[in-house]
Amino acid sequence: MKTTPNRYAKYIKLLLYALVVVLVNIAGLTLFFRADLTNNKIYSLSKVSKEVVSTLSEPLTIKVFFTKDLPAPHNTTERYLQDMLKEYALNGNNYFNYRFYNVSPETEGISGQDSGENREMARDYGINPVQIQIVEEDEVKFKQAYMGLVLIHGDIIERIPTITSTDGLEYKLTTAIQKLNNKVSALLNLKEKVQVKLVLSSSIYGVAPYMGIKQLDSYPDKIRDIVKQLNPKTYNRLEFSYIDPSSDPGAAKALADIDVMELSWPAIENANVAPGRGLIGLLLQYKEKIRVIPLLQVLRLPIFGTQYQLAEVSAVEEQINANLERLVNINEDVGYLADFGTLETIPMGPRSQETLGVFSALVNKTYSLKPINIKDERIPEQLKCLVIARPTEKLSDYALYQIDQALMHGTSLAVFADAFKEIRPAGQQPFMANQMPSYIPMDTGLEQLLSHYGVRIKQSLVLDENCYRQRRPPQQGGGDQPIYFAPIIQNEHINKDLDYMRNIKGLITVKISPLELDQQRIDDQKITAYQLFASSNRSWEMRDRITLNPMFLQPPASDKEMHSLPLAYLLEGSFSSYFKGKPMPEKPAEPKDGKEGDNAQEDAKPAEEAKPDLSKISGKGIFREQSPQTRILVVASSEMIKDQLLDEQGNSTNSMFILNMIDALNGRADIAAMRSKEQSFNPLKETGAAAKTIIKTVNIAGLPVLVVILGLIVWGRRHSRRKKIQAMFQG
């Protein structure tokens, strides 16, 4: 009688356990949480990403084309992308959708699979396969794989054609979503249509076949069809027109001031082609703003000579999209001071020591870098940031006044100025014996302006023992040659108080000067000054006679001359005007008809006498004495934004720092913090000789000693327990 309940009890327990497991699994489907234990929260969305995806006002669909079963590290990238899109979906509203499409050839023919159609769809969206390297059975092989996605918002499409790494993936996705939102709003708010004007002289038709261009006469119809296809995607904001300057001389005259390619050719007697000229190009115009898209590329190749290539229709579509964004200001403008001898910005082209091609290309991915010649035009009041990179000419008071008043209107300044101007001997190479460049102190007037705001550039260069080291060739003895004027900034000397600086763990600088604060001015204006980074404690200054030949540079004899030096400052607050209490400077007069000196002044006198006296007219808002809350970034080295210290992908710490600062100056500090969240550069902390000895000793002898000690403790406890047991039985 008593055994029956016990026999069923174990079955009841088993059923209860099974029920608990089922209930736990059901709860797990609806009640779950995720914990990101990584230091930088790289597997969690940033706050700004959640805000962007939660404010969608129209359906956004992300189509992912990713080949399955790829080897490492690409399979990890796919998994990371899936997890991230799930996070977006959890934080987004009902307008956010995503889908992974099977594009793997291996699944062709399997029931329910349509990878062939998906691959064709990917190509239609501009997602093409890339070649990756895999290792199978000790052999290196190459494989074509799809790794890209498209974002479709309304009728507008944005592509990320290649995703080979997780670095910066959240930043790319969030900024793309944000850009699509802005593009929809900008297009819907256009009051007029954007004119797409094809400029093509019919006179070129006769000579085109001899240039290797076929069926040019059908090109206008093809461009018209492209615009027709794009119109629904741009909310019917495009209007196409065809201009033939050959039949309309008035149109040719109107295009004289626009940089459209003009061709001219001699007579081709054998082909009965008369000499002539013609124009070819595509114009995008909205009101008075014009963007020119070149349609013909001229190449000079060895052996083959001059070759002409007409732009493919698909490429024209992409160019129209890209230039439309610039035309209607979808990306915010970042101003760039383009006169007074500043460095040139070249978006495309070969790298150079004196151009900012990489910087320009990186900035233009998010903003529109707008050159501003303040000799001829005013700085736009709505501009959020103005970049000033190494002016070499003396700025007039009028130019300084414009910069000052831009700051007073809330425009942030990013100043990359050199303390010295390098003068190279004509036709000679640097660092050659008796042919060294000379360095003269820079005096452009910008120095006085910055000093008024509270920061001074010292007339010296920073040399540092913690620097870049160059490998010497065997004929020079081999070994490493320290380049003291290229300090490497250590993690402990980088400010971590700002969110977008926390993951910047190392920088390299070249020919940089130290900065010093005017603490009295800083306090009087209630300015907050952030020291962004500094040199190591083993750095010193080079003053007076500057020479940068690495062979002649040596650390100072006394360690007392070595100390850390501040190299970059960010000033935040409300600044007072440099021209407060001073008369408003006049715009310098330009000489006319080549007249200079006394003759020009004499000719001007009658005109001056005829003019009314305007000096007594006053008005409100013409001059501002105090700025709203704004920022000034000062780095005393233009090398920081030159091509040699930046990478085209924007993944290096130097590129991250520059782009983060541009974001912060434009009021996008949260975006900047998100960009550098996945910083792959994680240097080890510097340790001294004593610490290294202790660590080695612990690793070599400490662990065996610890094992012996633990063994003795266990033996002692067992011995003690044995004695206690013996005592119990003996008693």
Coordinates of N, CA, C and O in Angstrom, one line a residue, residues 111-249:
S111 N 15.0 23.3 -53.7 CA 13.6 23.7 -53.7 C 13.4 24.9 -52.8 O 14.0 25.0 -51.7
G112 N 12.7 25.9 -53.3 CA 12.4 27.1 -52.5 C 13.5 28.2 -52.6 O 13.4 29.2 -52.0
Q113 N 14.6 27.9 -53.3 CA 15.7 28.8 -53.4 C 15.7 29.5 -54.7 O 15.4 28.9 -55.8
D114 N 16.0 30.8 -54.8 CA 16.0 31.5 -56.0 C 17.2 32.4 -56.0 O 17.2 33.6 -56.3
S115 N 18.4 31.8 -55.7 CA 19.6 32.6 -55.6 C 20.0 33.3 -56.9 O 20.6 34.4 -56.9
G116 N 19.7 32.7 -58.1 CA 20.0 33.3 -59.3 C 19.3 34.6 -59.5 O 19.9 35.6 -60.0
E117 N 18.0 34.6 -59.2 CA 17.2 35.9 -59.3 C 17.7 36.9 -58.3 O 17.7 38.1 -58.6
N118 N 18.1 36.5 -57.1 CA 18.6 37.4 -56.1 C 19.9 38.0 -56.6 O 20.2 39.2 -56.3
R119 N 20.8 37.2 -57.2 CA 22.1 37.8 -57.7 C 21.8 38.8 -58.8 O 22.5 39.9 -58.8
E120 N 20.8 38.6 -59.6 CA 20.5 39.5 -60.6 C 19.9 40.8 -60.0 O 20.2 41.9 -60.4
M121 N 19.1 40.7 -59.0 CA 18.6 41.8 -58.2 C 19.7 42.6 -57.6 O 19.7 43.9 -57.7
A122 N 20.7 41.9 -57.0 CA 21.8 42.6 -56.4 C 22.5 43.5 -57.4 O 22.9 44.6 -57.2
R123 N 22.8 42.9 -58.6 CA 23.5 43.6 -59.7 C 22.7 44.8 -60.1 O 23.2 45.9 -60.4
D124 N 21.4 44.7 -60.2 CA 20.5 45.8 -60.6 C 20.6 47.0 -59.6 O 20.5 48.1 -60.0
Y125 N 20.8 46.6 -58.3 CA 21.0 47.7 -57.3 C 22.4 48.2 -57.2 O 22.7 49.1 -56.4
G126 N 23.3 47.7 -58.0 CA 24.7 48.1 -58.0 C 25.6 47.4 -57.0 O 26.7 47.8 -56.7
I127 N 25.1 46.2 -56.5 CA 25.9 45.4 -55.6 C 26.5 44.3 -56.4 O 25.8 43.4 -56.9
N128 N 27.8 44.3 -56.6 CA 28.5 43.4 -57.4 C 29.4 42.5 -56.5 O 29.9 42.9 -55.4
P129 N 29.7 41.3 -56.9 CA 30.6 40.4 -56.1 C 32.0 40.9 -56.0 O 32.5 41.5 -57.0
V130 N 32.6 40.6 -54.9 CA 34.1 40.9 -54.7 C 34.8 39.6 -54.5 O 34.3 38.6 -54.2
Q131 N 36.1 39.7 -54.8 CA 37.0 38.5 -54.7 C 37.6 38.4 -53.4 O 38.2 39.4 -52.9
I132 N 37.4 37.3 -52.7 CA 38.0 37.1 -51.4 C 38.9 35.9 -51.4 O 38.8 35.0 -52.3
Q133 N 39.9 35.9 -50.5 CA 40.8 34.8 -50.4 C 40.4 33.8 -49.3 O 40.1 34.2 -48.2
I134 N 40.4 32.5 -49.7 CA 40.1 31.5 -48.7 C 41.2 30.4 -48.7 O 41.9 30.2 -49.7
V135 N 41.3 29.7 -47.6 CA 42.3 28.6 -47.5 C 41.5 27.3 -47.3 O 40.8 27.1 -46.3
E136 N 41.7 26.4 -48.2 CA 41.0 25.1 -48.2 C 42.0 24.0 -48.5 O 42.7 24.0 -49.5
E137 N 42.1 23.0 -47.5 CA 43.0 21.8 -47.7 C 44.4 22.3 -48.1 O 45.1 21.8 -49.0
D138 N 44.9 23.3 -47.3 CA 46.3 23.8 -47.4 C 46.5 24.5 -48.7 O 47.7 24.6 -49.2
E139 N 45.4 24.9 -49.4 CA 45.6 25.6 -50.7 C 44.9 27.0 -50.5 O 43.8 27.1 -49.9
V140 N 45.6 28.0 -51.1 CA 45.0 29.3 -51.2 C 44.1 29.4 -52.4 O 44.6 29.2 -53.5
K141 N 42.8 29.7 -52.2 CA 41.9 29.8 -53.3 C 41.2 31.2 -53.3 O 41.2 31.9 -52.3
F142 N 40.6 31.6 -54.4 CA 39.9 32.8 -54.5 C 38.4 32.5 -54.8 O 38.1 31.6 -55.6
K143 N 37.5 33.3 -54.3 CA 36.1 33.1 -54.4 C 35.4 34.4 -54.6 O 35.7 35.4 -54.0
Q144 N 34.4 34.4 -55.5 CA 33.5 35.6 -55.7 C 32.4 35.5 -54.6 O 31.7 34.5 -54.5
A145 N 32.2 36.6 -53.9 CA 31.2 36.7 -52.9 C 30.5 38.0 -52.9 O 31.1 39.1 -53.1
Y146 N 29.2 38.0 -52.6 CA 28.4 39.2 -52.4 C 28.5 39.6 -50.9 O 28.2 38.8 -50.0
M147 N 28.8 40.8 -50.7 CA 28.8 41.3 -49.3 C 28.4 42.8 -49.3 O 29.2 43.7 -49.2
G148 N 27.1 43.1 -49.5 CA 26.7 44.4 -49.6 C 25.2 44.6 -49.3 O 24.5 43.5 -49.1
L149 N 24.7 45.8 -49.2 CA 23.3 46.0 -48.9 C 22.8 47.3 -49.5 O 23.6 48.2 -49.9
V150 N 21.5 47.5 -49.7 CA 20.9 48.7 -50.2 C 19.9 49.1 -49.2 O 19.2 48.3 -48.5
L151 N 19.7 50.4 -49.0 CA 18.7 51.0 -48.2 C 17.7 51.7 -49.1 O 18.1 52.6 -49.9
I152 N 16.4 51.4 -49.0 CA 15.4 52.0 -49.8 C 14.4 52.7 -48.9 O 13.7 52.1 -48.1
H153 N 14.4 54.0 -49.1 CA 13.5 54.9 -48.3 C 12.6 55.7 -49.3 O 13.0 56.5 -50.0
G154 N 11.3 55.3 -49.3 CA 10.5 55.8 -50.3 C 10.9 55.3 -51.7 O 11.0 54.1 -51.9
D155 N 11.2 56.3 -52.6 CA 11.8 55.9 -53.9 C 13.3 56.2 -54.0 O 13.8 56.1 -55.1
I156 N 13.9 56.5 -52.9 CA 15.3 56.8 -52.9 C 16.2 55.7 -52.4 O 15.8 55.0 -51.4
I157 N 17.3 55.4 -53.0 CA 18.1 54.3 -52.7 C 19.5 54.8 -52.3 O 20.1 55.7 -52.9
E158 N 20.1 54.2 -51.3 CA 21.4 54.4 -50.8 C 22.1 53.0 -50.7 O 21.5 52.1 -50.3
R159 N 23.4 52.9 -51.2 CA 24.1 51.7 -51.2 C 25.3 51.6 -50.3 O 25.9 52.7 -50.1
I160 N 25.5 50.5 -49.7 CA 26.8 50.2 -49.1 C 27.3 48.9 -49.9 O 27.0 47.8 -49.5
P161 N 28.0 49.1 -51.0 CA 28.2 48.0 -51.9 C 29.1 46.9 -51.3 O 29.0 45.7 -51.8
T162 N 30.0 47.2 -50.4 CA 31.0 46.2 -49.9 C 31.1 46.3 -48.4 O 31.4 47.4 -47.9
I163 N 30.9 45.2 -47.7 CA 31.0 45.2 -46.2 C 32.0 44.1 -45.9 O 31.6 42.9 -45.8
T164 N 33.2 44.4 -45.8 CA 34.3 43.4 -45.6 C 34.7 43.4 -44.1 O 35.5 42.5 -43.8
S165 N 34.2 44.3 -43.3 CA 34.7 44.4 -42.0 C 33.6 45.0 -41.1 O 32.7 45.7 -41.6
T166 N 33.6 44.8 -39.8 CA 32.6 45.3 -38.9 C 33.0 46.7 -38.5 O 32.2 47.4 -37.9
D167 N 34.2 47.2 -38.8 CA 34.7 48.5 -38.4 C 33.8 49.6 -38.9 O 33.6 49.7 -40.2
G168 N 33.2 50.4 -38.0 CA 32.4 51.6 -38.5 C 31.1 51.2 -39.1 O 30.5 52.1 -39.8
L169 N 30.7 50.0 -39.0 CA 29.4 49.6 -39.7 C 28.2 50.3 -39.2 O 27.3 50.7 -39.9
E170 N 28.1 50.4 -37.8 CA 27.0 51.1 -37.3 C 27.0 52.6 -37.7 O 25.9 53.2 -38.1
Y171 N 28.1 53.2 -37.8 CA 28.2 54.6 -38.2 C 27.7 54.7 -39.7 O 27.0 55.7 -40.0
K172 N 28.2 53.8 -40.5 CA 27.8 53.9 -41.9 C 26.3 53.7 -42.1 O 25.6 54.4 -42.8
L173 N 25.7 52.7 -41.3 CA 24.2 52.5 -41.4 C 23.4 53.7 -40.9 O 22.5 54.1 -41.5
T174 N 23.8 54.2 -39.7 CA 23.1 55.3 -39.1 C 23.1 56.6 -40.0 O 22.1 57.2 -40.2
T175 N 24.3 56.9 -40.4 CA 24.5 58.1 -41.3 C 23.7 57.9 -42.6 O 23.2 58.9 -43.1
A176 N 23.7 56.7 -43.1 CA 23.0 56.5 -44.4 C 21.5 56.7 -44.1 O 20.8 57.3 -45.0
I177 N 20.9 56.1 -43.0 CA 19.5 56.3 -42.7 C 19.2 57.8 -42.5 O 18.2 58.3 -43.0
Q178 N 20.1 58.5 -41.8 CA 19.9 59.9 -41.5 C 19.9 60.7 -42.8 O 19.1 61.6 -43.0
K179 N 20.8 60.3 -43.7 CA 21.0 61.0 -45.0 C 19.7 60.8 -45.9 O 19.2 61.7 -46.5
L180 N 19.2 59.6 -45.8 CA 17.9 59.3 -46.6 C 16.8 60.1 -46.1 O 16.0 60.7 -46.8
N181 N 16.7 60.2 -44.7 CA 15.6 61.1 -44.1 C 15.8 62.5 -44.6 O 14.8 63.2 -44.9
N182 N 17.0 63.0 -44.5 CA 17.3 64.4 -45.0 C 17.0 64.6 -46.4 O 16.5 65.7 -46.8
K183 N 17.3 63.6 -47.2 CA 17.1 63.7 -48.7 C 15.6 63.8 -49.0 O 15.2 64.6 -49.9
V184 N 14.8 63.0 -48.4 CA 13.4 63.0 -48.6 C 12.8 64.4 -48.3 O 12.1 65.0 -49.0
S185 N 13.2 64.9 -47.1 CA 12.7 66.2 -46.6 C 13.2 67.3 -47.6 O 12.4 68.2 -47.9
A186 N 14.5 67.2 -48.0 CA 15.0 68.3 -48.9 C 14.3 68.3 -50.2 O 14.0 69.4 -50.7
L187 N 14.1 67.1 -50.8 CA 13.4 67.1 -52.1 C 12.0 67.5 -52.0 O 11.5 68.2 -52.9
L188 N 11.3 67.1 -51.0 CA 9.9 67.5 -50.9 C 9.7 69.0 -50.6 O 8.7 69.6 -51.0
N189 N 10.8 69.7 -50.1 CA 10.7 71.1 -49.8 C 11.2 72.0 -50.9 O 11.2 73.2 -50.8
L190 N 11.6 71.4 -52.0 CA 12.1 72.2 -53.2 C 10.9 73.0 -53.8 O 9.9 72.4 -54.1
K191 N 11.1 74.3 -54.0 CA 10.0 75.1 -54.6 C 10.1 75.1 -56.1 O 9.1 75.4 -56.7
E192 N 11.2 74.8 -56.7 CA 11.3 74.7 -58.1 C 11.9 73.3 -58.5 O 12.5 72.6 -57.6
K193 N 11.8 73.0 -59.8 CA 12.4 71.8 -60.2 C 13.9 72.0 -60.5 O 14.4 73.1 -60.8
V194 N 14.7 70.9 -60.4 CA 16.1 70.8 -60.7 C 16.2 70.6 -62.2 O 15.7 69.6 -62.7
Q195 N 16.9 71.5 -62.8 CA 17.1 71.4 -64.3 C 18.3 70.5 -64.6 O 19.4 70.8 -64.1
V196 N 18.0 69.5 -65.4 CA 19.1 68.6 -65.9 C 19.3 68.9 -67.3 O 18.5 68.6 -68.2
K197 N 20.4 69.6 -67.6 CA 20.6 70.1 -69.0 C 21.8 69.4 -69.6 O 22.9 69.4 -69.1
L198 N 21.5 68.7 -70.7 CA 22.6 68.0 -71.5 C 23.1 69.0 -72.5 O 22.3 69.5 -73.4
V199 N 24.4 69.4 -72.4 CA 25.0 70.3 -73.4 C 25.8 69.4 -74.4 O 26.8 68.8 -74.0
L200 N 25.4 69.3 -75.6 CA 26.0 68.5 -76.6 C 25.9 69.1 -78.0 O 24.8 69.2 -78.5
S201 N 27.0 69.6 -78.5 CA 27.0 70.2 -79.8 C 26.9 69.2 -80.9 O 27.6 68.2 -80.9
S202 N 25.9 69.4 -81.8 CA 25.7 68.4 -82.9 C 26.9 68.4 -83.8 O 27.1 67.4 -84.6
S203 N 27.8 69.4 -83.8 CA 28.9 69.4 -84.6 C 29.9 68.3 -84.3 O 30.8 67.9 -85.1
I204 N 29.8 67.8 -83.0 CA 30.7 66.7 -82.6 C 30.3 65.4 -83.3 O 31.2 64.4 -83.4
Y205 N 29.1 65.2 -83.7 CA 28.6 64.0 -84.3 C 29.5 63.5 -85.4 O 29.8 62.3 -85.5
G206 N 29.9 64.4 -86.3 CA 30.7 64.0 -87.4 C 32.1 63.5 -87.1 O 32.6 62.6 -87.7
V207 N 32.7 64.1 -86.1 CA 34.1 63.7 -85.7 C 34.1 62.6 -84.6 O 35.1 61.9 -84.4
A208 N 33.0 62.3 -84.0 CA 32.9 61.3 -82.9 C 33.4 59.9 -83.3 O 34.2 59.3 -82.5
P209 N 33.0 59.4 -84.5 CA 33.5 58.1 -84.8 C 35.0 58.0 -84.9 O 35.6 56.9 -84.6
Y210 N 35.7 59.1 -85.3 CA 37.2 59.1 -85.4 C 37.8 59.2 -84.0 O 39.0 59.1 -83.9
M211 N 37.0 59.5 -83.0 CA 37.5 59.6 -81.6 C 37.2 58.3 -80.9 O 37.5 58.2 -79.7
G212 N 36.6 57.3 -81.6 CA 36.3 56.0 -80.9 C 34.9 56.1 -80.2 O 34.6 55.2 -79.4
I213 N 34.1 57.1 -80.5 CA 32.8 57.2 -79.9 C 31.7 56.9 -80.9 O 31.6 57.5 -81.9
K214 N 30.9 55.9 -80.6 CA 29.9 55.4 -81.5 C 28.5 55.8 -81.0 O 28.2 55.9 -79.8
Q215 N 27.6 56.1 -82.0 CA 26.2 56.4 -81.7 C 26.0 57.5 -80.8 O 25.2 57.5 -79.9
L216 N 26.8 58.6 -80.9 CA 26.7 59.7 -80.1 C 25.4 60.5 -80.3 O 24.8 61.1 -79.4
D217 N 24.8 60.4 -81.5 CA 23.6 61.1 -81.8 C 22.4 60.5 -81.0 O 21.4 61.2 -80.8
S218 N 22.5 59.3 -80.5 CA 21.5 58.7 -79.6 C 21.7 59.0 -78.1 O 20.8 58.6 -77.3
Y219 N 22.7 59.6 -77.8 CA 23.1 59.9 -76.4 C 22.0 60.8 -75.7 O 21.6 60.5 -74.6
P220 N 21.5 61.8 -76.4 CA 20.5 62.6 -75.7 C 19.3 61.8 -75.3 O 18.7 62.1 -74.2
D221 N 18.8 60.9 -76.1 CA 17.7 60.1 -75.8 C 18.0 59.2 -74.6 O 17.1 59.0 -73.7
K222 N 19.2 58.7 -74.5 CA 19.6 57.8 -73.4 C 19.6 58.6 -72.1 O 19.1 58.1 -71.0
I223 N 20.1 59.8 -72.1 CA 20.1 60.7 -70.9 C 18.7 61.1 -70.5 O 18.4 61.1 -69.3
R224 N 17.9 61.3 -71.5 CA 16.5 61.7 -71.2 C 15.8 60.5 -70.5 O 15.0 60.7 -69.6
D225 N 16.1 59.3 -71.0 CA 15.5 58.1 -70.4 C 15.9 57.9 -68.9 O 15.2 57.5 -68.0
I226 N 17.2 58.2 -68.7 CA 17.8 58.1 -67.3 C 17.1 59.1 -66.4 O 16.7 58.7 -65.3
V227 N 16.9 60.3 -66.8 CA 16.2 61.3 -66.0 C 14.7 60.9 -65.8 O 14.2 61.1 -64.7
K228 N 14.1 60.3 -66.8 CA 12.8 59.8 -66.7 C 12.6 58.7 -65.6 O 11.7 58.7 -64.8
Q229 N 13.7 57.8 -65.6 CA 13.7 56.8 -64.6 C 13.9 57.3 -63.2 O 13.4 56.8 -62.2
L230 N 14.8 58.3 -63.1 CA 15.1 58.9 -61.8 C 14.0 59.8 -61.2 O 13.9 59.9 -60.0
N231 N 13.2 60.3 -62.1 CA 12.2 61.3 -61.6 C 11.2 60.7 -60.5 O 11.0 61.4 -59.5
P232 N 10.7 59.5 -60.7 CA 9.8 59.0 -59.6 C 10.6 58.8 -58.2 O 10.0 59.0 -57.2
K233 N 11.9 58.6 -58.4 CA 12.7 58.4 -57.1 C 13.1 59.7 -56.5 O 13.5 59.7 -55.3
T234 N 12.9 60.8 -57.2 CA 13.2 62.1 -56.6 C 11.9 62.9 -56.5 O 12.0 64.2 -56.5
Y235 N 10.8 62.3 -56.4 CA 9.5 63.0 -56.2 C 9.2 64.0 -57.4 O 8.7 65.1 -57.1
N236 N 9.6 63.6 -58.6 CA 9.4 64.3 -59.8 C 9.9 65.8 -59.7 O 9.3 66.7 -60.1
R237 N 11.1 65.8 -59.1 CA 11.8 67.1 -59.0 C 12.8 67.4 -60.1 O 13.5 68.4 -60.0
L238 N 12.9 66.5 -61.1 CA 13.9 66.7 -62.2 C 13.2 67.1 -63.5 O 12.1 66.6 -63.8
E239 N 13.8 68.0 -64.2 CA 13.3 68.4 -65.5 C 14.4 68.4 -66.5 O 15.4 69.1 -66.4
F240 N 14.3 67.6 -67.6 CA 15.4 67.5 -68.6 C 15.2 68.4 -69.8 O 14.1 68.7 -70.2
S241 N 16.4 68.9 -70.3 CA 16.4 69.7 -71.5 C 17.7 69.5 -72.2 O 18.7 69.1 -71.6
Y242 N 17.7 69.6 -73.5 CA 18.8 69.4 -74.4 C 19.2 70.7 -75.0 O 18.4 71.3 -75.7
I243 N 20.5 71.0 -74.9 CA 21.0 72.3 -75.4 C 22.0 71.9 -76.5 O 23.0 71.2 -76.2
D244 N 21.8 72.4 -77.7 CA 22.8 72.2 -78.8 C 23.4 73.5 -79.2 O 22.8 74.3 -79.9
P245 N 24.6 73.8 -78.7 CA 25.2 75.1 -78.9 C 25.5 75.3 -80.4 O 25.6 76.5 -80.9
S246 N 25.6 74.3 -81.2 CA 25.9 74.4 -82.6 C 24.8 75.1 -83.4 O 25.0 75.9 -84.3
S247 N 23.5 74.8 -83.0 CA 22.4 75.4 -83.6 C 21.8 76.6 -82.8 O 20.9 77.3 -83.3
D248 N 22.4 76.9 -81.6 CA 21.9 78.0 -80.8 C 23.1 78.8 -80.3 O 23.6 78.5 -79.2
P249 N 23.6 79.8 -81.1 CA 24.7 80.6 -80.6 C 24.5 81.3 -79.3 O 25.4 81.5 -78.5

